[in-house]
């Protein structure tokens, strides 16, 4: 029954994509409708329904709603299947007679798959509410809905199939379906050269990552009997071969997840994709890569080595700090959110590294705590990052811009959007009462258990990573103060911002409202999801947290009730009491009961202008000075002089370009090497028939020599 729900989720996502293909087939449907009417004249209600649906003015709207409704149903079934399998702690297997005749697809649905089904289901559900109104901005002749709908359905189906795969062959087919479908979505607006470049980089790195994953499975398969995951689990690897398999898996899954320094496709691809696709890619697809790494290391390899944990810990720390520092320097909103995803994936990798270290040092309860913290942050990141990308899409829809420097004052023009975006900013900044705080708090609690380890290097390294995590959280708060303050507060910086209005079709707000509500609900009642995650940890590691709720459901005590605990409901009650007292104190006199509004203080300069406000570059200047070595900075100040002696400054031009170190240090040398190699290989292409005959003769001689 549970597996049937999962299959239905996959089939509905496929059906959603196939239904989109008939968006340009209205004429054919009219002919079919007429034939049906002629054959069954007594079905009058059906005829009237077909006639209403196939009206030229209603058909595109109906089709969009039907496509996204199927996608939403897919999300609902995915959530139902995921929650039920996690509650039941079941492992369900099956075989599908697809693929090659002698190689059926093996299916497995357990708690870990169910948890990621839950993440995908929620995200897809929110996108299905948001999408019908959002895609109206695309002109059918330039950006056909058939293409967008088809590849969106295939993309979602691919992600769900990855979670169901129980053999390497099926896993790679589903993985490629996910990667290739998302490539076409990134290239959807292919008339822009930046989009084509981003799509090419994404596809190239996706295929390199897939090759690494295939090699990782190949290493396991060489010590096992077959490609099924059950067979791979029985592989008896030496520590060296296990480490080789781990490195290959880390390269393949880490490239898709976007860890530094193999993250460069992410800030290129996410900004150019449609916003609801960016939300799915950042909020969900990165988690599928995380699922692959957890499945490979904790389930297939089983014997985890502490050195792997150190690698993940260091990479996660670098990714978290680097991601948020790069994010701070961005003025493009979606690019900023993309770098923020690098930061959050880094946090997840840090905690996964801690889980590996504790597991290898015979502390299974702390390993379960680390795994739970990683999964909890993955869940929370999916919620608030989806919310922020959908919010960015609304801003782009209404202002036709994503440049933070040209926005401003939108809180007065788009109050509902600003409130939802504020919830996302508070969640991602890890402020109390929201879900982001809980997962980072649990991550800190994991790191603080370092005292149980005997290794002096680890006892020194883990506190440094914990300090880096604290710095990352502070920088994230500063980054999203910039984002919300510059976009929604102050004065409009452009004509588009000045004329922006709230979305007319309120359905675009339903998806972000759902996600914002979940951010708050799971921030106040985190035990709802932690209870499910504890079951996943028990099923995967054979160990769960003994007393994670402490005294009762009000308290969260992941380590022990006498050490540390957190009660979000009591914090909420305290905040409400403090707010009520403050409100009463400020309004206690009759004279202050009426709110007085006046113009903002202008320091006596005679009126505020948008140019007096902070820009992105000005806001981040102190951080740029402190962390100058993190980026490649090209800062230029040019002055236009006037007057007889060119002594008077007429205008000042300021230019700032900030580049990621990864491009010139890592990727540019590789690209140059490939170009040089291509030139050398190209020399054999002379265009002379005699030379080609010579090649054939030499090849024939070599083949004869080999055969003999």
PDB file of C-alpha atoms in Angstrom, residues 442-656:
ATOM      1  CA  UNK A 442      21.072  20.868  17.431  1.00  0.00           C
ATOM      2  CA  UNK A 443      24.163  21.087  15.170  1.00  0.00           C
ATOM      3  CA  UNK A 444      25.946  23.088  17.872  1.00  0.00           C
ATOM      4  CA  UNK A 445      24.945  20.531  20.496  1.00  0.00           C
ATOM      5  CA  UNK A 446      26.515  17.817  18.328  1.00  0.00           C
ATOM      6  CA  UNK A 447      29.777  19.732  18.033  1.00  0.00           C
ATOM      7  CA  UNK A 448      29.874  20.434  21.763  1.00  0.00           C
ATOM      8  CA  UNK A 449      30.076  16.698  22.531  1.00  0.00           C
ATOM      9  CA  UNK A 450      33.708  16.658  21.382  1.00  0.00           C
ATOM     10  CA  UNK A 451      34.900  15.961  24.926  1.00  0.00           C
ATOM     11  CA  UNK A 452      34.031  12.267  24.555  1.00  0.00           C
ATOM     12  CA  UNK A 453      36.752  11.832  21.914  1.00  0.00           C
ATOM     13  CA  UNK A 454      40.290  10.770  22.818  1.00  0.00           C
ATOM     14  CA  UNK A 455      42.009  11.991  19.641  1.00  0.00           C
ATOM     15  CA  UNK A 456      43.737  15.297  20.342  1.00  0.00           C
ATOM     16  CA  UNK A 457      43.569  16.454  16.720  1.00  0.00           C
ATOM     17  CA  UNK A 458      39.812  15.947  16.622  1.00  0.00           C
ATOM     18  CA  UNK A 459      39.378  17.626  19.996  1.00  0.00           C
ATOM     19  CA  UNK A 460      41.117  20.683  18.516  1.00  0.00           C
ATOM     20  CA  UNK A 461      39.564  20.626  15.063  1.00  0.00           C
ATOM     21  CA  UNK A 462      35.894  20.294  16.012  1.00  0.00           C
ATOM     22  CA  UNK A 463      35.781  23.408  18.265  1.00  0.00           C
ATOM     23  CA  UNK A 464      37.326  25.415  15.433  1.00  0.00           C
ATOM     24  CA  UNK A 465      34.573  24.198  13.110  1.00  0.00           C
ATOM     25  CA  UNK A 466      31.962  25.035  15.747  1.00  0.00           C
ATOM     26  CA  UNK A 467      33.388  28.558  15.984  1.00  0.00           C
ATOM     27  CA  UNK A 468      33.248  28.813  12.187  1.00  0.00           C
ATOM     28  CA  UNK A 469      29.616  27.704  12.341  1.00  0.00           C
ATOM     29  CA  UNK A 470      28.878  30.478  14.837  1.00  0.00           C
ATOM     30  CA  UNK A 471      30.602  33.017  12.581  1.00  0.00           C
ATOM     31  CA  UNK A 472      28.626  31.675   9.619  1.00  0.00           C
ATOM     32  CA  UNK A 473      25.357  32.163  11.485  1.00  0.00           C
ATOM     33  CA  UNK A 474      26.286  35.757  12.368  1.00  0.00           C
ATOM     34  CA  UNK A 475      27.292  36.540   8.766  1.00  0.00           C
ATOM     35  CA  UNK A 476      24.056  34.977   7.481  1.00  0.00           C
ATOM     36  CA  UNK A 477      22.060  37.270   9.762  1.00  0.00           C
ATOM     37  CA  UNK A 478      24.003  40.293   8.474  1.00  0.00           C
ATOM     38  CA  UNK A 479      23.500  39.146   4.871  1.00  0.00           C
ATOM     39  CA  UNK A 480      19.737  38.839   5.172  1.00  0.00           C
ATOM     40  CA  UNK A 481      19.433  42.105   7.074  1.00  0.00           C
ATOM     41  CA  UNK A 482      20.935  43.597   3.925  1.00  0.00           C
ATOM     42  CA  UNK A 483      18.535  41.692   1.686  1.00  0.00           C
ATOM     43  CA  UNK A 484      15.351  42.614   3.518  1.00  0.00           C
ATOM     44  CA  UNK A 485      16.420  46.145   4.404  1.00  0.00           C
ATOM     45  CA  UNK A 486      17.467  47.159   0.910  1.00  0.00           C
ATOM     46  CA  UNK A 487      14.560  45.510  -0.901  1.00  0.00           C
ATOM     47  CA  UNK A 488      11.642  46.373   1.348  1.00  0.00           C
ATOM     48  CA  UNK A 489      12.688  49.349   3.507  1.00  0.00           C
ATOM     49  CA  UNK A 490      13.670  52.892   2.639  1.00  0.00           C
ATOM     50  CA  UNK A 491      12.776  54.623  -0.604  1.00  0.00           C
ATOM     51  CA  UNK A 492      12.321  53.070  -4.078  1.00  0.00           C
ATOM     52  CA  UNK A 493      15.532  53.205  -6.081  1.00  0.00           C
ATOM     53  CA  UNK A 494      13.964  52.705  -9.492  1.00  0.00           C
ATOM     54  CA  UNK A 495      10.809  53.460 -11.410  1.00  0.00           C
ATOM     55  CA  UNK A 496       9.827  49.797 -11.425  1.00  0.00           C
ATOM     56  CA  UNK A 497      10.047  49.621  -7.643  1.00  0.00           C
ATOM     57  CA  UNK A 498       8.111  52.847  -7.316  1.00  0.00           C
ATOM     58  CA  UNK A 499       5.243  51.437  -9.386  1.00  0.00           C
ATOM     59  CA  UNK A 500       5.316  47.884  -8.059  1.00  0.00           C
ATOM     60  CA  UNK A 501       2.094  46.469  -6.655  1.00  0.00           C
ATOM     61  CA  UNK A 502       1.084  43.324  -4.864  1.00  0.00           C
ATOM     62  CA  UNK A 503       0.360  40.395  -7.189  1.00  0.00           C
ATOM     63  CA  UNK A 504      -3.164  40.475  -8.610  1.00  0.00           C
ATOM     64  CA  UNK A 505      -3.471  36.694  -8.717  1.00  0.00           C
ATOM     65  CA  UNK A 506      -3.326  35.841  -5.028  1.00  0.00           C
ATOM     66  CA  UNK A 507      -2.728  32.169  -5.782  1.00  0.00           C
ATOM     67  CA  UNK A 508       0.944  33.060  -6.214  1.00  0.00           C
ATOM     68  CA  UNK A 509       1.026  33.754  -2.482  1.00  0.00           C
ATOM     69  CA  UNK A 510      -0.498  30.414  -1.442  1.00  0.00           C
ATOM     70  CA  UNK A 511       2.717  28.433  -1.899  1.00  0.00           C
ATOM     71  CA  UNK A 512       4.932  30.912   0.019  1.00  0.00           C
ATOM     72  CA  UNK A 513       2.245  31.152   2.722  1.00  0.00           C
ATOM     73  CA  UNK A 514       2.288  27.376   3.156  1.00  0.00           C
ATOM     74  CA  UNK A 515       6.076  27.352   3.444  1.00  0.00           C
ATOM     75  CA  UNK A 516       6.160  30.327   5.832  1.00  0.00           C
ATOM     76  CA  UNK A 517       3.586  28.619   8.048  1.00  0.00           C
ATOM     77  CA  UNK A 518       5.670  25.449   8.142  1.00  0.00           C
ATOM     78  CA  UNK A 519       8.808  27.460   9.008  1.00  0.00           C
ATOM     79  CA  UNK A 520       6.965  28.837  12.040  1.00  0.00           C
ATOM     80  CA  UNK A 521       5.183  25.604  13.034  1.00  0.00           C
ATOM     81  CA  UNK A 522       8.378  23.520  12.952  1.00  0.00           C
ATOM     82  CA  UNK A 523      10.181  26.337  14.761  1.00  0.00           C
ATOM     83  CA  UNK A 524       7.709  26.123  17.646  1.00  0.00           C
ATOM     84  CA  UNK A 525       7.054  22.380  17.563  1.00  0.00           C
ATOM     85  CA  UNK A 526      10.294  20.840  16.250  1.00  0.00           C
ATOM     86  CA  UNK A 527       9.607  17.556  18.009  1.00  0.00           C
ATOM     87  CA  UNK A 528       7.026  16.782  15.306  1.00  0.00           C
ATOM     88  CA  UNK A 529       9.739  16.279  12.705  1.00  0.00           C
ATOM     89  CA  UNK A 530      12.498  15.209  15.110  1.00  0.00           C
ATOM     90  CA  UNK A 531      10.379  12.242  16.194  1.00  0.00           C
ATOM     91  CA  UNK A 532      10.254  11.064  12.578  1.00  0.00           C
ATOM     92  CA  UNK A 533      13.975  11.698  12.058  1.00  0.00           C
ATOM     93  CA  UNK A 534      14.797   9.694  15.156  1.00  0.00           C
ATOM     94  CA  UNK A 535      13.074   6.717  13.571  1.00  0.00           C
ATOM     95  CA  UNK A 536      15.133   7.222  10.390  1.00  0.00           C
ATOM     96  CA  UNK A 537      18.363   7.280  12.425  1.00  0.00           C
ATOM     97  CA  UNK A 538      17.348   4.121  14.259  1.00  0.00           C
ATOM     98  CA  UNK A 539      16.591   2.310  11.010  1.00  0.00           C
ATOM     99  CA  UNK A 540      19.780   3.450   9.254  1.00  0.00           C
ATOM    100  CA  UNK A 541      22.315   3.331  12.095  1.00  0.00           C
ATOM    101  CA  UNK A 542      20.604   0.948  14.486  1.00  0.00           C
ATOM    102  CA  UNK A 543      20.730   3.670  17.112  1.00  0.00           C
ATOM    103  CA  UNK A 544      18.414   6.512  18.118  1.00  0.00           C
ATOM    104  CA  UNK A 545      18.444   9.287  20.665  1.00  0.00           C
ATOM    105  CA  UNK A 546      17.261   7.904  24.001  1.00  0.00           C
ATOM    106  CA  UNK A 547      15.666  11.026  25.386  1.00  0.00           C
ATOM    107  CA  UNK A 548      15.462  13.756  22.789  1.00  0.00           C
ATOM    108  CA  UNK A 549      12.292  15.377  24.169  1.00  0.00           C
ATOM    109  CA  UNK A 550      13.542  15.562  27.733  1.00  0.00           C
ATOM    110  CA  UNK A 551      10.745  16.315  30.162  1.00  0.00           C
ATOM    111  CA  UNK A 552       7.857  16.322  27.689  1.00  0.00           C
ATOM    112  CA  UNK A 553       6.939  17.521  24.218  1.00  0.00           C
ATOM    113  CA  UNK A 554       7.527  21.133  25.322  1.00  0.00           C
ATOM    114  CA  UNK A 555      11.238  20.607  25.739  1.00  0.00           C
ATOM    115  CA  UNK A 556      13.913  19.608  23.296  1.00  0.00           C
ATOM    116  CA  UNK A 557      16.883  17.978  25.036  1.00  0.00           C
ATOM    117  CA  UNK A 558      18.947  16.131  22.406  1.00  0.00           C
ATOM    118  CA  UNK A 559      21.799  15.168  24.753  1.00  0.00           C
ATOM    119  CA  UNK A 560      20.455  14.979  28.305  1.00  0.00           C
ATOM    120  CA  UNK A 561      17.859  16.937  30.253  1.00  0.00           C
ATOM    121  CA  UNK A 562      20.364  17.915  32.916  1.00  0.00           C
ATOM    122  CA  UNK A 563      22.804  19.382  30.379  1.00  0.00           C
ATOM    123  CA  UNK A 564      20.966  21.487  27.852  1.00  0.00           C
ATOM    124  CA  UNK A 565      17.396  21.952  26.676  1.00  0.00           C
ATOM    125  CA  UNK A 566      15.297  24.334  24.623  1.00  0.00           C
ATOM    126  CA  UNK A 567      11.586  24.968  24.757  1.00  0.00           C
ATOM    127  CA  UNK A 568      10.293  26.950  21.759  1.00  0.00           C
ATOM    128  CA  UNK A 569       6.681  27.172  23.058  1.00  0.00           C
ATOM    129  CA  UNK A 570       7.881  28.759  26.287  1.00  0.00           C
ATOM    130  CA  UNK A 571      10.117  31.163  24.344  1.00  0.00           C
ATOM    131  CA  UNK A 572       7.083  32.118  22.264  1.00  0.00           C
ATOM    132  CA  UNK A 573       4.995  32.715  25.385  1.00  0.00           C
ATOM    133  CA  UNK A 574       7.795  34.819  26.850  1.00  0.00           C
ATOM    134  CA  UNK A 575       8.068  36.856  23.633  1.00  0.00           C
ATOM    135  CA  UNK A 576       4.320  37.452  23.588  1.00  0.00           C
ATOM    136  CA  UNK A 577       4.313  38.553  27.231  1.00  0.00           C
ATOM    137  CA  UNK A 578       7.272  40.896  26.627  1.00  0.00           C
ATOM    138  CA  UNK A 579       5.577  42.308  23.534  1.00  0.00           C
ATOM    139  CA  UNK A 580       2.306  42.815  25.398  1.00  0.00           C
ATOM    140  CA  UNK A 581       4.017  44.591  28.284  1.00  0.00           C
ATOM    141  CA  UNK A 582       5.959  46.820  25.897  1.00  0.00           C
ATOM    142  CA  UNK A 583       2.798  47.661  23.974  1.00  0.00           C
ATOM    143  CA  UNK A 584       0.938  48.491  27.184  1.00  0.00           C
ATOM    144  CA  UNK A 585       3.834  50.624  28.452  1.00  0.00           C
ATOM    145  CA  UNK A 586       4.089  52.655  25.264  1.00  0.00           C
ATOM    146  CA  UNK A 587       0.339  53.166  24.980  1.00  0.00           C
ATOM    147  CA  UNK A 588      -0.461  53.609  28.670  1.00  0.00           C
ATOM    148  CA  UNK A 589      -1.094  57.360  28.426  1.00  0.00           C
ATOM    149  CA  UNK A 590      -4.046  58.817  26.565  1.00  0.00           C
ATOM    150  CA  UNK A 591      -1.673  61.185  24.726  1.00  0.00           C
ATOM    151  CA  UNK A 592       0.341  58.328  23.217  1.00  0.00           C
ATOM    152  CA  UNK A 593      -2.586  56.117  22.244  1.00  0.00           C
ATOM    153  CA  UNK A 594      -2.796  57.741  18.849  1.00  0.00           C
ATOM    154  CA  UNK A 595       0.108  56.756  16.613  1.00  0.00           C
ATOM    155  CA  UNK A 596       1.825  59.797  15.140  1.00  0.00           C
ATOM    156  CA  UNK A 597       3.398  59.493  11.703  1.00  0.00           C
ATOM    157  CA  UNK A 598       6.007  61.883  10.390  1.00  0.00           C
ATOM    158  CA  UNK A 599       8.729  62.035   7.794  1.00  0.00           C
ATOM    159  CA  UNK A 600      11.965  60.171   8.517  1.00  0.00           C
ATOM    160  CA  UNK A 601      14.763  62.190  10.052  1.00  0.00           C
ATOM    161  CA  UNK A 602      16.975  63.567   7.283  1.00  0.00           C
ATOM    162  CA  UNK A 603      19.886  64.847   9.413  1.00  0.00           C
ATOM    163  CA  UNK A 604      19.008  68.387   8.386  1.00  0.00           C
ATOM    164  CA  UNK A 605      20.036  67.885   4.747  1.00  0.00           C
ATOM    165  CA  UNK A 606      16.652  68.913   3.448  1.00  0.00           C
ATOM    166  CA  UNK A 607      14.869  65.806   2.225  1.00  0.00           C
ATOM    167  CA  UNK A 608      15.854  62.180   1.782  1.00  0.00           C
ATOM    168  CA  UNK A 609      16.688  60.762  -1.626  1.00  0.00           C
ATOM    169  CA  UNK A 610      17.304  57.157  -2.713  1.00  0.00           C
ATOM    170  CA  UNK A 611      20.992  57.993  -3.261  1.00  0.00           C
ATOM    171  CA  UNK A 612      21.395  58.577   0.495  1.00  0.00           C
ATOM    172  CA  UNK A 613      20.585  54.924   1.191  1.00  0.00           C
ATOM    173  CA  UNK A 614      22.990  52.058   1.531  1.00  0.00           C
ATOM    174  CA  UNK A 615      23.903  50.186  -1.628  1.00  0.00           C
ATOM    175  CA  UNK A 616      25.044  46.547  -1.588  1.00  0.00           C
ATOM    176  CA  UNK A 617      28.665  47.595  -2.018  1.00  0.00           C
ATOM    177  CA  UNK A 618      28.468  50.199   0.735  1.00  0.00           C
ATOM    178  CA  UNK A 619      26.778  47.843   3.196  1.00  0.00           C
ATOM    179  CA  UNK A 620      29.329  45.106   2.703  1.00  0.00           C
ATOM    180  CA  UNK A 621      32.401  47.353   2.646  1.00  0.00           C
ATOM    181  CA  UNK A 622      33.477  46.554   6.272  1.00  0.00           C
ATOM    182  CA  UNK A 623      33.227  42.829   5.582  1.00  0.00           C
ATOM    183  CA  UNK A 624      35.157  43.322   2.348  1.00  0.00           C
ATOM    184  CA  UNK A 625      37.968  44.982   4.229  1.00  0.00           C
ATOM    185  CA  UNK A 626      38.110  42.286   6.929  1.00  0.00           C
ATOM    186  CA  UNK A 627      37.871  39.242   4.633  1.00  0.00           C
ATOM    187  CA  UNK A 628      39.638  40.781   1.628  1.00  0.00           C
ATOM    188  CA  UNK A 629      41.579  37.608   0.790  1.00  0.00           C
ATOM    189  CA  UNK A 630      38.421  35.579   0.334  1.00  0.00           C
ATOM    190  CA  UNK A 631      37.537  37.161  -3.013  1.00  0.00           C
ATOM    191  CA  UNK A 632      39.312  38.463  -6.105  1.00  0.00           C
ATOM    192  CA  UNK A 633      38.440  42.143  -5.856  1.00  0.00           C
ATOM    193  CA  UNK A 634      38.780  44.647  -8.678  1.00  0.00           C
ATOM    194  CA  UNK A 635      37.857  48.049  -7.258  1.00  0.00           C
ATOM    195  CA  UNK A 636      38.212  51.144  -9.419  1.00  0.00           C
ATOM    196  CA  UNK A 637      37.414  54.804  -8.708  1.00  0.00           C
ATOM    197  CA  UNK A 638      37.495  57.093 -11.762  1.00  0.00           C
ATOM    198  CA  UNK A 639      36.964  60.839 -11.649  1.00  0.00           C
ATOM    199  CA  UNK A 640      35.775  63.118 -14.435  1.00  0.00           C
ATOM    200  CA  UNK A 641      37.653  66.413 -14.098  1.00  0.00           C
ATOM    201  CA  UNK A 642      36.688  69.790 -15.469  1.00  0.00           C
ATOM    202  CA  UNK A 643      37.867  73.383 -15.368  1.00  0.00           C
ATOM    203  CA  UNK A 644      40.806  75.084 -16.996  1.00  0.00           C
ATOM    204  CA  UNK A 645      43.382  73.049 -15.089  1.00  0.00           C
ATOM    205  CA  UNK A 646      41.280  69.952 -14.687  1.00  0.00           C
ATOM    206  CA  UNK A 647      41.227  70.549 -10.962  1.00  0.00           C
ATOM    207  CA  UNK A 648      37.486  70.323 -10.352  1.00  0.00           C
ATOM    208  CA  UNK A 649      35.795  66.974  -9.955  1.00  0.00           C
ATOM    209  CA  UNK A 650      32.714  66.804 -12.193  1.00  0.00           C
ATOM    210  CA  UNK A 651      31.730  63.201 -11.470  1.00  0.00           C
ATOM    211  CA  UNK A 652      33.022  60.127  -9.694  1.00  0.00           C
ATOM    212  CA  UNK A 653      32.563  56.628 -11.146  1.00  0.00           C
ATOM    213  CA  UNK A 654      32.915  53.639  -8.852  1.00  0.00           C
ATOM    214  CA  UNK A 655      33.238  50.114 -10.192  1.00  0.00           C
ATOM    215  CA  UNK A 656      33.549  46.967  -8.158  1.00  0.00           C
TER     216      UNK A 656
END
